[in-house]
Short mmCIF file of C-alpha atoms in Angstrom, two decimals:
data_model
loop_
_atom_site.label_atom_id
_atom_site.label_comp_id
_atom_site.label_asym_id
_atom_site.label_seq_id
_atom_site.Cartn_x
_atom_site.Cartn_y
_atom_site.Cartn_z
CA UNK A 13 6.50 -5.89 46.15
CA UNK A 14 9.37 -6.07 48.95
CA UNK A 15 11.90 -7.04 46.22
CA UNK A 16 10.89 -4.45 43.78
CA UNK A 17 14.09 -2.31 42.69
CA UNK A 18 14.59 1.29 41.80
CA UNK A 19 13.94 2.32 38.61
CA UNK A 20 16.63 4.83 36.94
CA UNK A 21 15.38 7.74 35.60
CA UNK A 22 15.88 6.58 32.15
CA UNK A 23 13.45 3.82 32.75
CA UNK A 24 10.57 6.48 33.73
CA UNK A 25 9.64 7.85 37.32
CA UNK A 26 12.24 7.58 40.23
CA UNK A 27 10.79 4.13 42.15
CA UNK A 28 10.15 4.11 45.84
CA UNK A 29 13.30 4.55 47.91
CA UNK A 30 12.03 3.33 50.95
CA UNK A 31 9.68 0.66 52.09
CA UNK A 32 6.50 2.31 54.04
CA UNK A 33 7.20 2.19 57.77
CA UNK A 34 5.10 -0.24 60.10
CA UNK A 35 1.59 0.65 61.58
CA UNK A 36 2.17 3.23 64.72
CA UNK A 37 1.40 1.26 67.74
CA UNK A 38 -2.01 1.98 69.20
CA UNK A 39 -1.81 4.75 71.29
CA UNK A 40 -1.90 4.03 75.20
CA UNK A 41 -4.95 3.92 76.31
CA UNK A 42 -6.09 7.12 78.77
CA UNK A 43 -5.56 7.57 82.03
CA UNK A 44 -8.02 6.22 84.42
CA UNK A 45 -10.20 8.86 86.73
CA UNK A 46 -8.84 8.92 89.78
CA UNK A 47 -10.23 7.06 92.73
CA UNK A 48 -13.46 8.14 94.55
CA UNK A 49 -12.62 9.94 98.25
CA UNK A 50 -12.28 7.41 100.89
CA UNK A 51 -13.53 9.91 103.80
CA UNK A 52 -15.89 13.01 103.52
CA UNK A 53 -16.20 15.48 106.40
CA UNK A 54 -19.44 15.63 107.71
CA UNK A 55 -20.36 19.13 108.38
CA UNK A 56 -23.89 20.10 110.44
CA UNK A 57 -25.88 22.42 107.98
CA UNK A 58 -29.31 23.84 109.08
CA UNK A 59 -32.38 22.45 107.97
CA UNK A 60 -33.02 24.11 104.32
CA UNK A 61 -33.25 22.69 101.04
CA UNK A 62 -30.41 20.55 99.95
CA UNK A 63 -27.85 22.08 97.81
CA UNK A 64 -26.94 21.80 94.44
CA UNK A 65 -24.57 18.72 93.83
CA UNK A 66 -21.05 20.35 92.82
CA UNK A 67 -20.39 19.86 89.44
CA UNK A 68 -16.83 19.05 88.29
CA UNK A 69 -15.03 21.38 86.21
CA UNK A 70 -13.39 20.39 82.74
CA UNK A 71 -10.11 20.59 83.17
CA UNK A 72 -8.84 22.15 79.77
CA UNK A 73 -5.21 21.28 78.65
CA UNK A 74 -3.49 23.19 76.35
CA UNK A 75 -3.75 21.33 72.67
CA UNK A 76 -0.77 19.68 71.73
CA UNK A 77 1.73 20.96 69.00
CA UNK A 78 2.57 18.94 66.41
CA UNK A 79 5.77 18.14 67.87
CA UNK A 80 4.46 17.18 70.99
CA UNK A 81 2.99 14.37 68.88
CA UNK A 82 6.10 13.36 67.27
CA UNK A 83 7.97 11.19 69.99
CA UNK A 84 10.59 13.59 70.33
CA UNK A 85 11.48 13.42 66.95
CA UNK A 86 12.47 16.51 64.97
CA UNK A 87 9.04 17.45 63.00
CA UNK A 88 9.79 17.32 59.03
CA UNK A 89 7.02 18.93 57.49
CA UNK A 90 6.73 18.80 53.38
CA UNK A 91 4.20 21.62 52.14
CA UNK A 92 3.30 21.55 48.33
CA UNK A 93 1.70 24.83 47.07
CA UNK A 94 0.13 24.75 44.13
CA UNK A 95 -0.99 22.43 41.34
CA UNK A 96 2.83 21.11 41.00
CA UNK A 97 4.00 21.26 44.67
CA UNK A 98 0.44 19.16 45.26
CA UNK A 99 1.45 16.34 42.73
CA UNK A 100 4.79 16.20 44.23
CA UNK A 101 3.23 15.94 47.15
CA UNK A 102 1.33 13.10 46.18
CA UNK A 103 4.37 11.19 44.50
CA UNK A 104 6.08 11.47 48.15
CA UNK A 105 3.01 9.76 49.83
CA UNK A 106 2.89 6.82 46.72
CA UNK A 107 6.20 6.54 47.61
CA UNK A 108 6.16 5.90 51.20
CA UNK A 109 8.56 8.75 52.58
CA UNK A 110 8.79 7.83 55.85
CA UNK A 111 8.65 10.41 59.01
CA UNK A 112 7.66 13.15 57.45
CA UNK A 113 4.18 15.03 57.56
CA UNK A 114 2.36 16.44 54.22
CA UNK A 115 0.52 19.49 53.26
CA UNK A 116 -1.26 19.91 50.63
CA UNK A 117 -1.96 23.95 49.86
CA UNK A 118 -3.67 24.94 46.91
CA UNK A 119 -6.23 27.07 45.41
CA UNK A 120 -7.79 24.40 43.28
CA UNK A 121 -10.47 22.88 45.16
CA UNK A 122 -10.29 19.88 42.56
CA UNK A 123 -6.42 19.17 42.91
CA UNK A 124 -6.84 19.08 46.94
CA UNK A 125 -9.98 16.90 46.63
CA UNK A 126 -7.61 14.18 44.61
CA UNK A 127 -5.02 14.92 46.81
CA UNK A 128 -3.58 11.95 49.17
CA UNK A 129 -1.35 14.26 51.88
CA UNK A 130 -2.26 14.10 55.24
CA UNK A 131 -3.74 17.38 55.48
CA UNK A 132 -5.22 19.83 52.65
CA UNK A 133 -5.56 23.69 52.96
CA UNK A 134 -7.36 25.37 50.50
CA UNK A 135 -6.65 29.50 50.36
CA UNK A 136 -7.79 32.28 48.60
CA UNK A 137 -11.79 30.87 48.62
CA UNK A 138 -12.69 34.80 48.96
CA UNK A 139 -10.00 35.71 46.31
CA UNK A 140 -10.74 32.98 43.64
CA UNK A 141 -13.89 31.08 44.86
CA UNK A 142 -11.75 27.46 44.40
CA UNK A 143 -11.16 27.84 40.80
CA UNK A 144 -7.51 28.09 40.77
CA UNK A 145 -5.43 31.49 40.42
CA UNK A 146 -5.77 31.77 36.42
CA UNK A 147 -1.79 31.29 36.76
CA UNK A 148 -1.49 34.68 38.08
CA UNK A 149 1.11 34.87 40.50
CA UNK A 150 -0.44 37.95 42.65
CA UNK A 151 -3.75 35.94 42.81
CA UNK A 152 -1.62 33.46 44.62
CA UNK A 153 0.02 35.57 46.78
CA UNK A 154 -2.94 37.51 47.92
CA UNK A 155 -4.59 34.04 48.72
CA UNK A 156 -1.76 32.78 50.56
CA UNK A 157 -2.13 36.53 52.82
CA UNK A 158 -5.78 36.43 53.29
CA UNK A 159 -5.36 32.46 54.62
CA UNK A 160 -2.25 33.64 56.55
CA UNK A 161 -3.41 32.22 60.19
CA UNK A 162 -4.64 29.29 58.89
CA UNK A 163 -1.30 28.16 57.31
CA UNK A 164 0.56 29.29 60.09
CA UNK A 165 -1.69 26.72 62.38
CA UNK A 166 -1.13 24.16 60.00
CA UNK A 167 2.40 24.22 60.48
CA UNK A 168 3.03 25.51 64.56
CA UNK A 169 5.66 23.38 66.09
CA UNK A 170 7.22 21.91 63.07
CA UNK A 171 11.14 21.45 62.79
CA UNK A 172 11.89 21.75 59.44
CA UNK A 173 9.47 22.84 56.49
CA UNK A 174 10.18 21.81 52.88
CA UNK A 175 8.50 24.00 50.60
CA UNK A 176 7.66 22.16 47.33
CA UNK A 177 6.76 24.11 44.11
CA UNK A 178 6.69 24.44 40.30
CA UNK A 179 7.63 27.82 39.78
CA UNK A 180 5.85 29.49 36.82
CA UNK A 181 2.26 29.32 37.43
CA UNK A 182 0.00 31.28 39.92
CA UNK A 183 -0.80 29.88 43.35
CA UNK A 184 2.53 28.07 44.19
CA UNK A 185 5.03 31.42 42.16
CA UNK A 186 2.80 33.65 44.41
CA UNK A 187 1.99 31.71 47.57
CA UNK A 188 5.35 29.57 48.16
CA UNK A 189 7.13 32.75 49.48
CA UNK A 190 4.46 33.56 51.83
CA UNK A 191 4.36 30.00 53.18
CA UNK A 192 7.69 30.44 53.49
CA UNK A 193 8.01 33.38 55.37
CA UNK A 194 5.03 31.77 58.17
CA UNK A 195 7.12 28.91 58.92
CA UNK A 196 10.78 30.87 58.91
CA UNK A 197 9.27 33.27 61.26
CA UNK A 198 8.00 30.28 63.06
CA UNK A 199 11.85 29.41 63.76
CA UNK A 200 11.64 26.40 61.23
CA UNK A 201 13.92 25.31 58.89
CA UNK A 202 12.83 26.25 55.87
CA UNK A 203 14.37 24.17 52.67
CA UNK A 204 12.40 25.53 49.03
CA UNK A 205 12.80 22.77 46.25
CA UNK A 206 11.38 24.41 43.20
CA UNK A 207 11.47 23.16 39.32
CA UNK A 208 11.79 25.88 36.68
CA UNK A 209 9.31 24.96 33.72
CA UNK A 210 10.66 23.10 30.62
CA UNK A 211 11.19 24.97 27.46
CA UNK A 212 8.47 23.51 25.48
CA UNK A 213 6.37 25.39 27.95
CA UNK A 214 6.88 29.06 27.08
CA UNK A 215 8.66 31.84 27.64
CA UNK A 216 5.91 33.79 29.53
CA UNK A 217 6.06 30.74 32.43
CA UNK A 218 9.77 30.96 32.30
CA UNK A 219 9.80 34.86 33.16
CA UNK A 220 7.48 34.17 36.21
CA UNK A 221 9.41 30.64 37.02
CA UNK A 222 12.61 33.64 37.74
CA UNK A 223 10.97 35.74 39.79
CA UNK A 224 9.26 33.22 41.69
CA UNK A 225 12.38 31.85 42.02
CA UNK A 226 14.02 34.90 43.34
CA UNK A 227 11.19 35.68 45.94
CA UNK A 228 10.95 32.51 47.06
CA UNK A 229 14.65 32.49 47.75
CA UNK A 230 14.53 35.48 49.63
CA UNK A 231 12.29 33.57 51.87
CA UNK A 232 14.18 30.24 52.54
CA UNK A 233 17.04 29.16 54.39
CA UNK A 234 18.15 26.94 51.46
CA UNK A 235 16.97 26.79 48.29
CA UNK A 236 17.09 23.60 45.70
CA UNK A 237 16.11 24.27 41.90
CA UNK A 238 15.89 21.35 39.63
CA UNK A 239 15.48 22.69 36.14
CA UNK A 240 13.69 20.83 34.48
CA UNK A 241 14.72 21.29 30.70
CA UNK A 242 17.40 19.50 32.13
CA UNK A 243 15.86 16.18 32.58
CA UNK A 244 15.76 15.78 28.60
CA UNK A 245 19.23 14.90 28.70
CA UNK A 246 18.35 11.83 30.99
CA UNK A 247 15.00 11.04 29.54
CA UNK A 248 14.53 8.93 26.25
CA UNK A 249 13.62 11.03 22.59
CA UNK A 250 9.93 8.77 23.09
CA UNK A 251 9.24 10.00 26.36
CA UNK A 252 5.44 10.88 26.68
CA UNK A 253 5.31 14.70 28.28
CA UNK A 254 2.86 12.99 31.40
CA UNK A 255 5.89 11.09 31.83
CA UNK A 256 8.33 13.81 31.88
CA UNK A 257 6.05 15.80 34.63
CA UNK A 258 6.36 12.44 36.57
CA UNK A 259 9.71 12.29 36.25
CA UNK A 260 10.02 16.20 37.60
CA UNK A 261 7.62 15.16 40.28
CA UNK A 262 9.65 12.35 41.68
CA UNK A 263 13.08 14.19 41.29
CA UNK A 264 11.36 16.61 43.89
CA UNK A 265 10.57 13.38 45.99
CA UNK A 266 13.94 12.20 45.83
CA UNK A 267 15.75 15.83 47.14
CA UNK A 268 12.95 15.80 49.62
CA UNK A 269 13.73 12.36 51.00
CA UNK A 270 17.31 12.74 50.34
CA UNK A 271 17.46 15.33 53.05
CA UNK A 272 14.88 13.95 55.53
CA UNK A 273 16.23 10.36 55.61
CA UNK A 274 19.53 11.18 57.13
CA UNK A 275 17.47 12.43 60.32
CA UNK A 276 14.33 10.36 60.29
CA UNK A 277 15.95 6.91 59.50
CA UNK A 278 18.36 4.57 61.31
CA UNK A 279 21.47 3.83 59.32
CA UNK A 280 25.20 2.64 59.68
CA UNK A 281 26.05 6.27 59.69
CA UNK A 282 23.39 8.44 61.81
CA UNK A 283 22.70 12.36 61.35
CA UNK A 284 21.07 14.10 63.86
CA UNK A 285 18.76 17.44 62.93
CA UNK A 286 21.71 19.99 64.22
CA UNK A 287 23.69 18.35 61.07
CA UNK A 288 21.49 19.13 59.22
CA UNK A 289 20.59 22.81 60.71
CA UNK A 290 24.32 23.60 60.43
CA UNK A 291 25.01 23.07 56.41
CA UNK A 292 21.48 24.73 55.56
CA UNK A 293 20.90 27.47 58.27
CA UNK A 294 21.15 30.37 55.80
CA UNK A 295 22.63 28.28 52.51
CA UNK A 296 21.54 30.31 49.88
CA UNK A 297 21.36 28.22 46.67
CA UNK A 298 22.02 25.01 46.93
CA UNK A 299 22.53 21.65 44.61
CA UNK A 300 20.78 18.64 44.07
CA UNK A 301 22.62 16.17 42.75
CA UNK A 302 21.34 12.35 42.48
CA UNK A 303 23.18 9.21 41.05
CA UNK A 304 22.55 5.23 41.06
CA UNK A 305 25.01 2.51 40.99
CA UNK A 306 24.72 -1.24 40.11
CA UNK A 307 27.20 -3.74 40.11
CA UNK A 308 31.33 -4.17 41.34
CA UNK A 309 31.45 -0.23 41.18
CA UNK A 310 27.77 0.06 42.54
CA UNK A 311 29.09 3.01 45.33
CA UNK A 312 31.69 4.29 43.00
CA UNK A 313 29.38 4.73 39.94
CA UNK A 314 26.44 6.68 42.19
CA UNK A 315 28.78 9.15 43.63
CA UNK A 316 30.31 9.76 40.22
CA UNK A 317 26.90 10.02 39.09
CA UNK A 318 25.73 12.12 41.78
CA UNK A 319 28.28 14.72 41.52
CA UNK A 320 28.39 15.08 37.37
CA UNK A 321 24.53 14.90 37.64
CA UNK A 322 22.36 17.32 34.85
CA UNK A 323 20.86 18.76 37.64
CA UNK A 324 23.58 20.68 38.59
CA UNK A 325 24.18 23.74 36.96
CA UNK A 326 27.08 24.40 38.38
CA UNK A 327 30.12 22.20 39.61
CA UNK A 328 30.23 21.07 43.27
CA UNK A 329 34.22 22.15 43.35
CA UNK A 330 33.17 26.01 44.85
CA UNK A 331 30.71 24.34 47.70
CA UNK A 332 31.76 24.39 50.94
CA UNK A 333 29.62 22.86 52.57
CA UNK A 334 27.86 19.31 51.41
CA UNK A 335 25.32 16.82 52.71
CA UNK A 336 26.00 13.49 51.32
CA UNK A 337 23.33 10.25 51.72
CA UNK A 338 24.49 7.07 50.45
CA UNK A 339 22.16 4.40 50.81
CA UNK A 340 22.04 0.66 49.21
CA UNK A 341 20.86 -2.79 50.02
CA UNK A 342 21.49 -4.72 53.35
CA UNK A 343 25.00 -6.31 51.52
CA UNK A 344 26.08 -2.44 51.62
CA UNK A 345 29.83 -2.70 52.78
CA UNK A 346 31.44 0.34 55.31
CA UNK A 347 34.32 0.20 52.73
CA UNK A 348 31.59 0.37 49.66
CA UNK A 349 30.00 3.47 51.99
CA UNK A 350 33.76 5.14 52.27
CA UNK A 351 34.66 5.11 48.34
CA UNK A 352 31.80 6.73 47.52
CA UNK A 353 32.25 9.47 49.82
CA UNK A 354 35.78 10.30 49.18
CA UNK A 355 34.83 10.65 45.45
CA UNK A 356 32.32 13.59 46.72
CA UNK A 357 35.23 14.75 49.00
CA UNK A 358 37.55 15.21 46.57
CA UNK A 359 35.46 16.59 44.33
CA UNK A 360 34.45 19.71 46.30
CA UNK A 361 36.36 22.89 48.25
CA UNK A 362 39.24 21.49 50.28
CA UNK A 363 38.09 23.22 52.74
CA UNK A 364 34.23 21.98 52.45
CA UNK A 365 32.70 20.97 55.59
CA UNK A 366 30.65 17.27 54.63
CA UNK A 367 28.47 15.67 57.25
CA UNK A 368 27.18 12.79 55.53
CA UNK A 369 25.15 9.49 56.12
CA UNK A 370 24.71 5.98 55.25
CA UNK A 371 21.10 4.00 55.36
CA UNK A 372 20.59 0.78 54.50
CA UNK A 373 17.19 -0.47 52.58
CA UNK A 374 17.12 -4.33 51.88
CA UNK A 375 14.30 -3.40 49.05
CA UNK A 376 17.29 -1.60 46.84
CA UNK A 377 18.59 -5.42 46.30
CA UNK A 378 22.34 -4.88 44.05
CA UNK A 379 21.78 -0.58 43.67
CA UNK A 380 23.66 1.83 45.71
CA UNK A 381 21.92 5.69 45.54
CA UNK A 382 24.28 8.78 46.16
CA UNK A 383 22.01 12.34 47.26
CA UNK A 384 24.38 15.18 47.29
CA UNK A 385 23.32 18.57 48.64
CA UNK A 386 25.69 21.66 47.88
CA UNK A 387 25.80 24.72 49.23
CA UNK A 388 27.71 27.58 50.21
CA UNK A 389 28.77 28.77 47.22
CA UNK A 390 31.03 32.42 46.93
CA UNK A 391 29.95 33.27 50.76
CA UNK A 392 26.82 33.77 49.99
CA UNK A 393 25.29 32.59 53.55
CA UNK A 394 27.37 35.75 55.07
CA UNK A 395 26.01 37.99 52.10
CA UNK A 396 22.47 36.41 52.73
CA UNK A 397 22.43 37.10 56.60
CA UNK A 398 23.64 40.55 56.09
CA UNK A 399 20.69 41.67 54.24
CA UNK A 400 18.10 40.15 56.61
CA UNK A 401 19.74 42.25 59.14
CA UNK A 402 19.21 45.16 57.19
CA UNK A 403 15.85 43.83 56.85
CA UNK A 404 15.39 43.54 60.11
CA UNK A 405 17.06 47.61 60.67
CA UNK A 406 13.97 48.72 57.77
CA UNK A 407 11.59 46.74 59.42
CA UNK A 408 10.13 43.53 58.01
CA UNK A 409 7.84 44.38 54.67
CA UNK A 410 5.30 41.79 55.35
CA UNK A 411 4.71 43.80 59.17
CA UNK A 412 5.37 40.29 60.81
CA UNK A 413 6.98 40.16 63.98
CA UNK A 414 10.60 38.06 63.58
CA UNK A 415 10.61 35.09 66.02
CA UNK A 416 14.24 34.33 67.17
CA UNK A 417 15.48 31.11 65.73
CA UNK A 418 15.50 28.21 68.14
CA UNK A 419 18.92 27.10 68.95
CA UNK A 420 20.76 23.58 69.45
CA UNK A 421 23.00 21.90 71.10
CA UNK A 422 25.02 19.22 69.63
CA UNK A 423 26.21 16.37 71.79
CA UNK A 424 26.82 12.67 72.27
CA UNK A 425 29.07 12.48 68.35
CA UNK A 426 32.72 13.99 69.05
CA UNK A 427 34.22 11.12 70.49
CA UNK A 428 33.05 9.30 66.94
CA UNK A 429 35.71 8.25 64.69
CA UNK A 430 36.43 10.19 61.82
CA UNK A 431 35.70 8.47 58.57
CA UNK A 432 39.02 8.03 56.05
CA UNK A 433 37.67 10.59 53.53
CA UNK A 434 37.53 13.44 56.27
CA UNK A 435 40.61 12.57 57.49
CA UNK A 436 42.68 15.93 57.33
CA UNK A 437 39.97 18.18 56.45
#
C-alpha cells in the first residue's frame, strides 16, 4: 500500500524504505535505414553473365556496457554470494531498492532458481555439480576462480559493487573475496557488507565468519559488518529464528540502500558518486549505524538512534570521516534535516569530514530514518593503501593484472551553502 509505514526492527523485518520507481519509458524506437540512392552511375560492362547482386555487410557495433545502459547514471551494482548474500539479495528486490542492479551468485542451483535478482550466476558447476559447497570455504573459492571470466562479464562497466554476504559458510566465506577482487580490479567501488553468524550457530561458523571476514576485507575498499548476535538486543525474547534471519537480511538491505540512495535518488540535499568515492575510497572498516524517529523529536530521536545503534561495535567519536542519510516523509522540515545532523556532528572527530544527504519519501508518513556510515578509524585508509603498494612491489597473488582506478572530477557544488552543523569544521 502507498501509505504503508516502516516497521521498526522490534516489530519484525525492516519495511520497504522506498516506493518502487515508475515503469522505464519504452525505449526509442530504432533508427530507420537510410534512404535508397537517388542516382546510380551507369557504367558499360561487356556482354557476360550478370553479376552477383552486392550483398550488404552487417555492420557490427561494439556491445554496450552496462553503463552505457544506465543514462549516465553512476552503475550501483549489489552482488550476493552465497546462500545469505542471495536472500539479501532477494529482500532488496521485495523491497523495491531503486537504481541499483542485482546479482545473484551462488553455487546452489536451487537458491538461484528461487532467486528474484535481475541476473543469476551459478559457479563452481565443475567443482560441486550445483549442490552447494558443503559449507567449505575453499570449495567456494575455487568455484568463484574457475567461473572467474564469467563474473567479471557480469559486472564490466559497473560504478560501484556492493558485495553482500553471510560470512561463515562456504560459497559466499570463499567466493566474496574473489568477487571482490574482479570488480576492484575492474576500477569499481567495491563496498563488502557482511553479517558474522549468531551465537546459537556455533563456534566452528564463527571461526570461518573471521577469516572470511579478514579476506574479504583485504579485498574491499570499505567494509560494513553487522554482527548479528547483536540484533538480540533489538529483537523480542519470542522472536522465531526465520524471523531473526529476516531481520539480518533486511539490516543488509537497509546499509545497502542507505548508501545507494544518496546517489541514485533526488532529495532536498543531493550527493553525487565522487561523495561518495571520497569517504569510502580505501575506508577500511567501516560502521553501520541505523535509527528511526516518530513524533515532535522524529529527526532528533533517529540520529540519536543511529549513532548509539547495537550495530556498532565501536563508538563513532574516532571516525573521521561519515556519510549521513536522513530521510522522512514529504512534511520533512530543512530545520528537522539540520538537528539531526548536528547530533551526528557532534558526536564524531572534530575534525571528521561528513558529506551527508536528505531524501524525502511521502510513503514514511510521521517517521524520520537516520543511516550513518563511519569510517576512517586510527588511519587506517593510509595503513591500508600502504600495503597494497607493497602488494603491488610483490606482485599481485591472484596473477591479475591491477587496472588503475578511474578518477573524478567534482564540480558544479562549491558555491553551495554550507549547512549550520558544518559550519567551522
Amino acid at each position: 500500500m502507498s501509505n504503508r509505514k516502516r516497521a521498526s526492527m522490534r516489530e519484525g523485518p525492516l519495511a520497504s524504505l522506498f516506493r518502487s520507481t515508475e515503469n522505464d519509458p519504452a525505449a526509442p524506437a530504432p533508427a530507420r535505414a537510410a534512404d535508397e540512392q537517388i542516382a546510380q552511375q551507369r557504367v558499360e560492362q561487356p556482354q557476360a553473365a550478370a553479376p552477383a547482386p552486392v550483398q550488404a555487410q552487417p555492420v557490427h557495433h561494439p556491445e554496450p556496457t552496462a553503463a552505457d545502459l544506465n543514462n549516465g547514471q553512476p552503475l550501483i551494482l549489489v552482488v550476493g554470494v552465497g546462500g545469505a548474500g542471495v536472500n539479501a539479495v532477494d529482500r532488496m528486490v521485495e523491497a523495491n531498492v531503486a537504481g541499483v542492479e542485482f546479482i545473484a551468485i551462488n553455487t546452489d542451483v536451487q537458491s538461484l532458481q528461487k532467486s528474484t535478482a535481475t541476473r543469476t550466476l551459478h559457479i563452481g558447476e565443475e567443482v560441486t555439480r550445483g549442490l552447494g559447497s558443503g559449507s567449505d570455504p575453499e570449495v567456494g573459492r575455487r568455484a568463484a576462480m574457475d567461473d572467474h571470466d564469467t563474473i567479471k562479464a557480469a559486472i564490466r562497466g559497473a560504478d560501484m559493487v556492493f558485495v553482500a554476504v553471510g560470512a561463515g559458510g562456504g560459497t559466499g566465506t570463499g567466493a566474496a573475496p574473489v568477487v571482490a577482487r574482479i570488480a576492484r580490479d575492474a576500477g569499481a567501488l567495491v563496498v563488502g557488507i557482511v553479517t558474522r553468524p549468531f551465537a546459537f550457530e556455533g563456534t566452528r561458523r564463527s571461526k570461518a565468519a573471521d577469516a572470511g571476514v579478514e579476506a574479504l576485507g583485504a579485498e574491499v575498499d570499505t567494509l560494513i559488518t553487522v554482527p548479528n548476535n547483536r540484533l538480540l538486543e533489538v529483537l523480542e525474547r519470542d522472536t522465531s529464528m526465520v524471523d531473526a534471519f529476516r531481520v539480518a537480511d533486511d539490516v543488509l538491505r537497509q546499509g545497502v540502500q542507505g548508501i545507494s540512495d544518496l546517489v541514485t535518488l533526488p532529495g532536498l540535499i543531493n550527493l553525487d558518486f565522487a561523495d561518495v568515492r571520497t569517504i569510502m575510497t580505501d575506508a577500511g572498516s567501516a560502521l553501520l549505524g541505523i535509527g528511526m524517529g516518530s513524533g515532535e523529536r522524529r529527526a532528533l530521536d533517529a540520529a540519536e538512534a543511529a549513532i548509539s545503534s547495537p550495530l556498532l561495535e565501536t563508538s563513532v567519536e574516532g571516525a573521521r570521516s561519515i556519510l549521513l542519510s536522513v530521510t522522512g516523509g514529504d512534511d520533512i522540515a530543512l530545520w528537522e534535516v539540520n538537528e539531526a545532523a548536528k547530533v551526528v556532528a557532534e558526536a564524531a572527530h572534530p575534525d571528521a569530514n561528513i558529506i551527508f544527504g536528505a531524501m524525502v519519501d511521502k510513503n514514511l508518513g510521521d517517521q524520520v530514518w537516520v543511516t550513518v556510515v563511519a569510517t576512517g578509524y586510527a588511519n587506517e585508509r593510509a595503513a591500508r593503501r600502504a600495503r597494497r603498494d607493497v602488494a603491488a612491489a610483490l606482485g599481485e597473488p591472484s596473477g591479475e593484472v591491477r587496472v588503475e582506478r578511474r578518477r573524478e572530477t567534482r564540480s558544479g557544488s562549491d558555491d553551495l551553502d554550507v549547512p549550520e552543523f558544518l559550519s567551522g569544521r
